[in-house]
Amino acid sequence: MRKIIVTEFLSLDGVMENPMWTFPYWNDEIAQFKAEETTANDVLLLGRVTYEGFAEAWPQRTDEASGGKYFNGVRKYVVSNTLDKAEWNNSQIIRGDILQEITKLKQQDGENLVVHGSGTLARWLMQHDLVDTYRLLVYPVVLGEGKRLFDEGVSAKLQLVDARTFSSGVTALVYEPVRE
Amino acid sequence: MRKLIVGNFVTVDGYYEAKDKTFDAFFTYYHKDYQGDQNFDYYNTELLRASDTLILSGRTSFLGNKSYWTSVPDDPNATPIRREFAQLIQRVDKIVVSDKIEPTDLAPWDTTRIVRVADAVEEIGKLKQGPGRDILILMGRILWNHLLPHGLIDELHLTTFPIIAGDGIPLFDGRPPVSLKLKHTRSWQGSGNLLACYVVTLQVE
């Protein structure tokens, strides 16, 4: 049974959209935190917007250090009813009965299903109580606008399983929802 | 120059309070292992011990605080830390920023000084220039969001509670023109809270 890991860059006011504002804070500690999410047998589960951004950016970066080798190589599922084709290496579109498709993926043996960014998909997964772990990097910026990760209407009990502080002012919070 | 420190909690999804203006609704979604977690009380008390002025925001909040904290000494179920907080809040110099509050609302917290909203920036600016220890705002988002663009807040101490509220009033109003530097964080064994203390600097354009 695979776990669904949602990993996000968040501003202090909860915005996840187009996280260009994270660049000045990047350091080895963040790189290490992100590297923990990129094990060889993981599968990526992405929304269309994040997929398209990744599919444009990553093929130009093929070295190991940048993560390019991993992102270009890893198996990717893009959840979209509008996308016609997914041409990035090792990509496949999930459409139609998305709940059934994702449940099938989740039941497979293997490592995690990792969701990077993909706000709409992440919120959909939350609404269906499918998220097993949140890995949140919280940046010391207040943006005031932009799409937020957590949409109104979804509540969850969480357990804090890890908290780390990085020298660039970023905090890492790892939560697991509690199902009773 | 005295420091003005804000102590506030926030949910993982960035909410200050529920839409009905209470905090209670948040705790419907609170892990049972964290029930009775007193670390936030301990931290607020730590902040209040280091301060000699507490600024409260709004008549409703003032009256709610007054009513609750003056009842704690007589409440046999009150925890020791809340008893200590009740003593401290009784003694500390208090300011209430409100246009609705009247002097008759203050008793028995008679030492409280009333500042009207239009005067808050100037009065708090003056207060910071004077002698004394830290000045504290606990919760009070409307007030501190109002003060942020005036460069009057020195530190934001935000404790993230392990709750996705799903709905509520956001902690921040828009994008304040400030930059934040993480000073330190703290977590507690057996608690789902994470405290992050940020130093606030006004960004002058």
Coordinates of C-alpha atoms in Angstrom, one line a residue:
Chain A
M1 CA 0.0 0.0 0.0
R2 CA 1.5 3.3 -1.1
K3 CA 1.3 6.4 1.0
I4 CA 0.2 9.7 -0.5
I5 CA 2.7 12.4 0.5
V6 CA 1.7 16.0 -0.2
T7 CA 4.8 18.2 -0.2
E8 CA 4.5 22.0 -0.4
F9 CA 6.3 25.3 -0.3
L10 CA 4.1 27.7 1.8
S11 CA 4.3 31.3 2.6
L12 CA 3.5 32.2 6.2
D13 CA 0.0 33.1 5.1
G14 CA -0.5 29.7 3.4
V15 CA 0.0 30.6 -0.2
M16 CA 1.4 27.8 -2.4
E17 CA 1.0 29.3 -5.9
N18 CA 4.1 29.7 -8.2
P19 CA 6.7 29.5 -5.4
M20 CA 9.4 31.7 -7.0
W21 CA 9.6 33.5 -3.7
T22 CA 11.3 30.4 -2.2
F23 CA 14.5 30.7 -4.2
P24 CA 16.4 33.2 -2.0
Y25 CA 16.0 30.8 0.9
W26 CA 17.2 27.6 -0.8
N27 CA 20.1 26.0 1.1
D28 CA 21.6 22.5 1.8
E29 CA 19.1 21.9 4.6
I30 CA 16.1 22.4 2.3
A31 CA 17.8 20.4 -0.4
Q32 CA 18.2 17.6 2.1
F33 CA 14.6 17.8 3.2
K34 CA 13.5 17.7 -0.5
A35 CA 15.9 14.8 -1.2
E36 CA 14.1 12.7 1.4
E37 CA 11.0 12.9 -0.8
T38 CA 12.7 11.6 -3.9
T39 CA 13.4 7.9 -3.3
A40 CA 13.9 5.8 -6.4
N41 CA 10.6 3.9 -6.2
D42 CA 8.4 6.8 -5.6
V43 CA 5.7 7.8 -8.1
L44 CA 4.7 11.4 -8.7
L45 CA 1.1 12.4 -8.7
L46 CA 0.6 15.8 -10.2
G47 CA -2.1 18.2 -11.1
R48 CA -2.1 19.7 -14.6
V49 CA -0.6 23.1 -13.8
T50 CA 2.3 21.7 -11.8
Y51 CA 2.8 19.0 -14.4
E52 CA 3.0 21.5 -17.2
G53 CA 5.5 23.6 -15.3
F54 CA 7.6 20.6 -14.4
A55 CA 7.5 19.2 -17.9
E56 CA 8.8 22.5 -19.3
A57 CA 11.5 23.1 -16.7
W58 CA 13.0 19.7 -15.8
P59 CA 13.9 18.3 -19.2
Q60 CA 16.5 21.1 -19.5
R61 CA 18.1 20.0 -16.3
T62 CA 19.5 16.5 -16.5
D63 CA 22.2 16.5 -13.8
E64 CA 21.8 14.6 -10.6
A65 CA 22.5 17.5 -8.2
S66 CA 19.6 19.6 -9.3
G67 CA 17.2 16.7 -9.0
G68 CA 16.7 16.7 -12.8
K69 CA 17.8 13.1 -13.2
Y70 CA 15.2 12.0 -10.6
F71 CA 12.3 14.2 -11.9
N72 CA 12.9 13.3 -15.5
G73 CA 13.2 9.6 -14.8
V74 CA 10.5 9.0 -12.2
R75 CA 7.1 7.6 -13.1
K76 CA 4.6 10.5 -13.2
Y77 CA 0.8 10.5 -13.2
V78 CA -0.9 13.7 -14.1
V79 CA -4.5 14.0 -13.0
S80 CA -6.5 16.0 -15.6
N81 CA -9.6 15.7 -17.6
T82 CA -8.5 18.4 -20.1
L83 CA -4.9 17.5 -21.0
D84 CA -4.6 15.6 -24.3
K85 CA -1.2 14.2 -24.0
A86 CA 1.6 13.9 -21.5
E87 CA 4.8 13.9 -23.5
W88 CA 7.3 14.3 -20.7
N89 CA 9.3 11.1 -20.1
N90 CA 7.5 8.4 -18.2
S91 CA 4.2 10.3 -17.8
Q92 CA 0.7 9.1 -17.9
I93 CA -2.6 10.9 -17.7
I94 CA -5.3 9.9 -15.2
R95 CA -8.8 10.9 -16.1
G96 CA -12.4 9.8 -15.7
D97 CA -13.0 8.1 -12.4
I98 CA -10.1 9.7 -10.6
L99 CA -11.0 8.3 -7.2
Q100 CA -10.9 4.8 -8.5
E101 CA -7.7 5.3 -10.4
I102 CA -5.9 6.9 -7.4
T103 CA -7.2 4.2 -5.1
K104 CA -5.8 1.6 -7.4
L105 CA -2.4 3.3 -7.5
K106 CA -2.5 3.6 -3.7
Q107 CA -3.1 -0.1 -3.3
Q108 CA -0.1 -1.1 -5.3
D109 CA 3.1 -2.2 -3.6
G110 CA 5.9 0.3 -3.7
E111 CA 7.1 3.5 -2.2
N112 CA 5.1 6.7 -1.9
L113 CA 2.9 8.6 -4.2
V114 CA 4.3 12.1 -4.0
V115 CA 2.3 15.2 -4.7
H116 CA 4.4 18.3 -5.3
G117 CA 2.5 21.6 -5.5
S118 CA -0.7 20.7 -7.4
G119 CA -3.0 22.8 -5.3
T120 CA -6.3 21.6 -6.8
L121 CA -5.3 18.0 -6.7
A122 CA -4.0 18.3 -3.1
R123 CA -7.3 19.8 -2.0
W124 CA -9.2 17.1 -3.8
L125 CA -7.1 14.5 -2.0
M126 CA -7.8 16.2 1.3
Q127 CA -11.5 16.2 0.6
H128 CA -11.4 12.5 0.0
D129 CA -9.2 11.9 3.0
L130 CA -6.5 10.4 0.9
V131 CA -3.5 12.3 2.2
D132 CA -1.2 10.3 4.5
T133 CA 1.5 12.9 5.2
Y134 CA 1.9 16.6 4.7
R135 CA 5.5 17.9 4.3
L136 CA 5.3 21.7 4.6
L137 CA 8.2 24.1 4.2
V138 CA 7.0 27.4 5.7
Y139 CA 8.8 30.5 4.4
P140 CA 9.2 33.7 6.4
V141 CA 7.2 35.7 3.9
V142 CA 3.6 37.1 3.9
L143 CA 2.4 37.4 0.3
G144 CA -1.2 38.6 0.8
E145 CA -2.4 37.0 -2.4
G146 CA -2.2 33.9 -4.4
K147 CA -3.7 30.5 -4.2
R148 CA -3.6 28.9 -0.8
L149 CA -3.0 25.3 -0.2
F150 CA -5.8 24.7 2.2
D151 CA -9.2 25.5 0.9
E152 CA -12.1 26.5 3.0
G153 CA -14.2 23.5 4.0
V154 CA -11.7 20.8 4.7
S155 CA -10.8 20.2 8.3
A156 CA -8.4 17.6 9.7
K157 CA -6.9 16.5 12.9
L158 CA -3.1 16.3 12.6
Q159 CA -0.3 14.9 14.5
L160 CA 3.1 16.8 14.3
V161 CA 5.6 14.1 13.5
D162 CA 8.6 16.2 12.7
A163 CA 9.6 19.8 13.0
R164 CA 12.9 21.3 11.8
T165 CA 14.3 24.8 11.6
F166 CA 16.6 25.8 8.8
S167 CA 19.2 28.5 9.0
S168 CA 17.6 30.5 6.1
G169 CA 14.5 31.1 8.3
V170 CA 12.4 28.3 6.8
T171 CA 10.6 25.8 9.1
A172 CA 9.7 22.3 8.0
L173 CA 6.6 20.8 9.5
V174 CA 5.6 17.2 8.9
Y175 CA 2.1 16.2 9.8
E176 CA 0.1 13.0 9.6
P177 CA -3.7 13.2 9.6
V178 CA -5.4 11.2 12.4
R179 CA -8.1 8.9 11.3
E180 CA -10.3 7.6 14.1
Chain B
M1 CA 13.6 51.4 22.9
R2 CA 11.1 48.9 24.2
K3 CA 10.2 45.9 22.1
L4 CA 6.6 45.2 21.1
I5 CA 6.0 41.5 20.8
V6 CA 3.0 39.8 19.4
G7 CA 2.1 36.3 20.6
N8 CA -0.5 34.5 18.5
F9 CA -1.6 31.1 17.6
V10 CA -2.5 30.0 14.1
T11 CA -3.9 26.9 12.5
V12 CA -1.8 25.0 9.9
D13 CA -4.1 26.6 7.2
G14 CA -3.4 30.1 8.5
Y15 CA -6.5 30.9 10.4
Y16 CA -6.7 33.2 13.4
E17 CA -10.2 32.3 14.6
A18 CA -13.4 30.7 13.3
K19 CA -15.9 32.7 11.3
D20 CA -18.1 33.0 14.4
K21 CA -15.2 34.8 16.1
T22 CA -14.5 32.1 18.6
F23 CA -11.6 29.7 18.8
D24 CA -13.6 26.8 20.1
A25 CA -14.6 25.5 16.7
F26 CA -11.0 24.8 15.9
F27 CA -10.6 22.4 18.6
T28 CA -13.2 20.0 17.3
Y29 CA -10.3 18.9 15.2
Y30 CA -7.7 18.5 17.8
H31 CA -5.9 15.2 18.3
K32 CA -7.0 13.5 21.5
D33 CA -3.3 13.0 22.5
Y34 CA -2.9 16.7 22.6
Q35 CA -6.0 17.4 24.8
G36 CA -4.8 19.2 27.9
D37 CA -1.6 20.4 26.2
Q38 CA -0.7 23.4 28.3
N39 CA 2.4 24.5 26.4
F40 CA 0.6 27.4 24.9
D41 CA -0.4 28.6 28.3
Y42 CA 3.1 28.2 29.5
Y43 CA 4.5 30.2 26.6
N44 CA 2.0 33.0 27.0
T45 CA 2.9 33.2 30.7
E46 CA 6.6 33.3 29.8
L47 CA 5.9 36.3 27.5
L48 CA 3.8 38.1 30.1
R49 CA 6.4 37.6 32.8
A50 CA 8.9 39.4 30.6
S51 CA 6.5 42.3 29.9
D52 CA 5.2 45.2 31.9
T53 CA 2.6 46.4 29.5
L54 CA -0.1 44.4 27.8
I55 CA -2.2 45.9 25.0
L56 CA -5.7 44.5 24.4
S57 CA -7.7 45.1 21.3
G58 CA -11.4 45.8 21.2
R59 CA -14.1 46.1 23.8
T60 CA -15.5 42.6 23.3
S61 CA -12.1 41.0 23.7
F62 CA -11.2 43.2 26.7
L63 CA -14.5 42.2 28.4
G64 CA -14.0 38.6 27.6
N65 CA -10.5 38.5 28.9
K66 CA -11.5 40.4 32.0
S67 CA -14.4 38.2 32.8
Y68 CA -12.4 35.0 32.3
W69 CA -9.2 36.0 34.0
T70 CA -10.8 37.5 37.0
S71 CA -12.8 34.3 37.5
V72 CA -9.7 32.0 37.4
P73 CA -8.6 32.5 41.0
D74 CA -12.0 31.2 42.2
D75 CA -12.1 28.3 39.8
P76 CA -11.1 25.1 41.6
N77 CA -10.3 23.5 38.3
A78 CA -8.0 26.2 37.0
T79 CA -4.5 24.9 36.2
P80 CA -1.5 26.3 38.1
I81 CA -0.2 28.0 35.0
R82 CA -3.6 29.8 34.4
R83 CA -3.6 30.9 38.0
E84 CA -0.2 32.4 37.5
F85 CA -1.3 34.1 34.3
A86 CA -4.4 35.4 36.1
Q87 CA -2.2 37.1 38.7
L88 CA 0.2 38.5 36.1
I89 CA -2.6 39.9 33.9
Q90 CA -4.2 41.5 36.9
R91 CA -1.0 43.3 37.8
V92 CA 0.5 44.3 34.4
D93 CA -0.1 47.7 33.0
K94 CA -2.9 47.4 30.5
I95 CA -3.9 49.4 27.5
V96 CA -7.1 48.7 25.6
V97 CA -7.4 50.0 22.0
S98 CA -11.1 50.5 21.3
D99 CA -13.5 53.2 20.2
K100 CA -16.4 51.5 22.0
I101 CA -15.1 50.9 25.4
E102 CA -16.1 53.2 28.3
P103 CA -14.3 53.9 31.6
T104 CA -17.2 52.1 33.4
D105 CA -16.2 48.9 31.5
L106 CA -12.8 48.7 33.1
A107 CA -13.5 47.7 36.8
P108 CA -11.8 45.8 38.4
W109 CA -9.0 46.3 35.9
D110 CA -9.1 50.0 36.7
T111 CA -5.5 50.6 35.9
T112 CA -6.2 50.0 32.3
R113 CA -5.7 53.0 30.0
I114 CA -8.1 53.5 27.1
V115 CA -6.6 54.5 23.7
R116 CA -8.8 55.3 20.8
V117 CA -8.1 53.6 17.4
A118 CA -7.2 56.8 15.7
D119 CA -4.5 57.5 18.4
A120 CA -3.1 53.9 18.6
V121 CA -0.1 54.4 16.3
E122 CA 1.0 57.6 18.0
E123 CA 0.4 56.4 21.5
I124 CA 2.0 53.0 21.0
G125 CA 5.0 54.7 19.3
K126 CA 5.4 57.0 22.3
L127 CA 5.1 54.1 24.7
K128 CA 7.9 52.3 22.9
Q129 CA 10.2 55.3 23.3
G130 CA 9.7 55.4 27.0
P131 CA 11.4 53.3 29.7
G132 CA 10.3 49.9 30.6
R133 CA 10.3 46.2 29.6
D134 CA 8.7 44.5 26.6
I135 CA 5.2 45.4 25.5
L136 CA 3.0 42.5 24.6
I137 CA 0.0 41.9 22.4
L138 CA -1.6 38.4 22.8
M139 CA -3.8 37.5 19.9
G140 CA -5.5 40.8 18.9
R141 CA -5.0 40.4 15.1
I142 CA -6.9 43.5 14.1
L143 CA -4.7 45.6 16.3
W144 CA -1.3 44.1 15.3
N145 CA -2.2 44.0 11.6
H146 CA -3.0 47.7 11.9
L147 CA 0.4 48.4 13.6
L148 CA 2.5 46.2 11.3
P149 CA 2.8 48.8 8.4
H150 CA 3.8 51.4 10.9
G151 CA 6.9 49.5 11.9
L152 CA 5.7 49.2 15.5
I153 CA 5.8 45.4 15.8
D154 CA 9.3 44.1 16.6
E155 CA 8.6 40.4 16.9
L156 CA 5.9 37.9 15.9
H157 CA 5.8 34.8 18.0
L158 CA 3.5 32.4 16.1
T159 CA 2.5 29.0 17.5
T160 CA 1.2 26.7 14.8
F161 CA -1.4 24.4 16.2
P162 CA -1.8 20.9 14.6
I163 CA -5.2 21.7 13.1
I164 CA -6.5 22.3 9.6
A165 CA -9.5 24.4 10.5
G166 CA -11.0 24.4 7.0
D167 CA -12.5 27.8 7.5
G168 CA -12.0 30.9 9.4
I169 CA -10.5 34.4 9.6
P170 CA -7.0 34.6 8.2
L171 CA -4.2 35.7 10.5
F172 CA -2.8 38.3 8.2
D173 CA -4.6 41.2 6.4
G174 CA -3.1 41.2 3.0
R175 CA 0.6 41.7 2.5
P176 CA 2.1 43.9 5.2
P177 CA 5.2 45.7 4.0
V178 CA 7.6 43.9 6.3
S179 CA 10.3 41.3 6.1
L180 CA 10.6 38.6 8.6
K181 CA 13.7 36.9 10.0
L182 CA 13.3 33.6 11.8
K183 CA 14.9 34.0 15.2
H184 CA 14.2 30.7 16.7
T185 CA 11.7 27.9 16.9
R186 CA 10.5 25.7 19.8
S187 CA 8.6 22.5 20.0
W188 CA 7.6 20.5 23.0
Q189 CA 7.6 16.8 23.7
G190 CA 4.1 15.5 23.5
S191 CA 2.7 18.6 21.9
G192 CA 1.8 19.2 18.3
N193 CA 2.6 22.9 18.5
L194 CA 5.5 24.6 16.8
L195 CA 6.5 28.0 17.9
A196 CA 8.3 30.2 15.4
C197 CA 9.6 33.6 16.5
Y198 CA 10.2 36.1 13.7
V199 CA 11.9 39.5 13.9
V200 CA 9.9 42.0 11.9
T201 CA 11.6 44.8 9.8
L202 CA 9.6 47.4 8.0
Q203 CA 10.4 47.5 4.3
V204 CA 10.8 51.1 3.3
E205 CA 10.2 51.5 -0.4

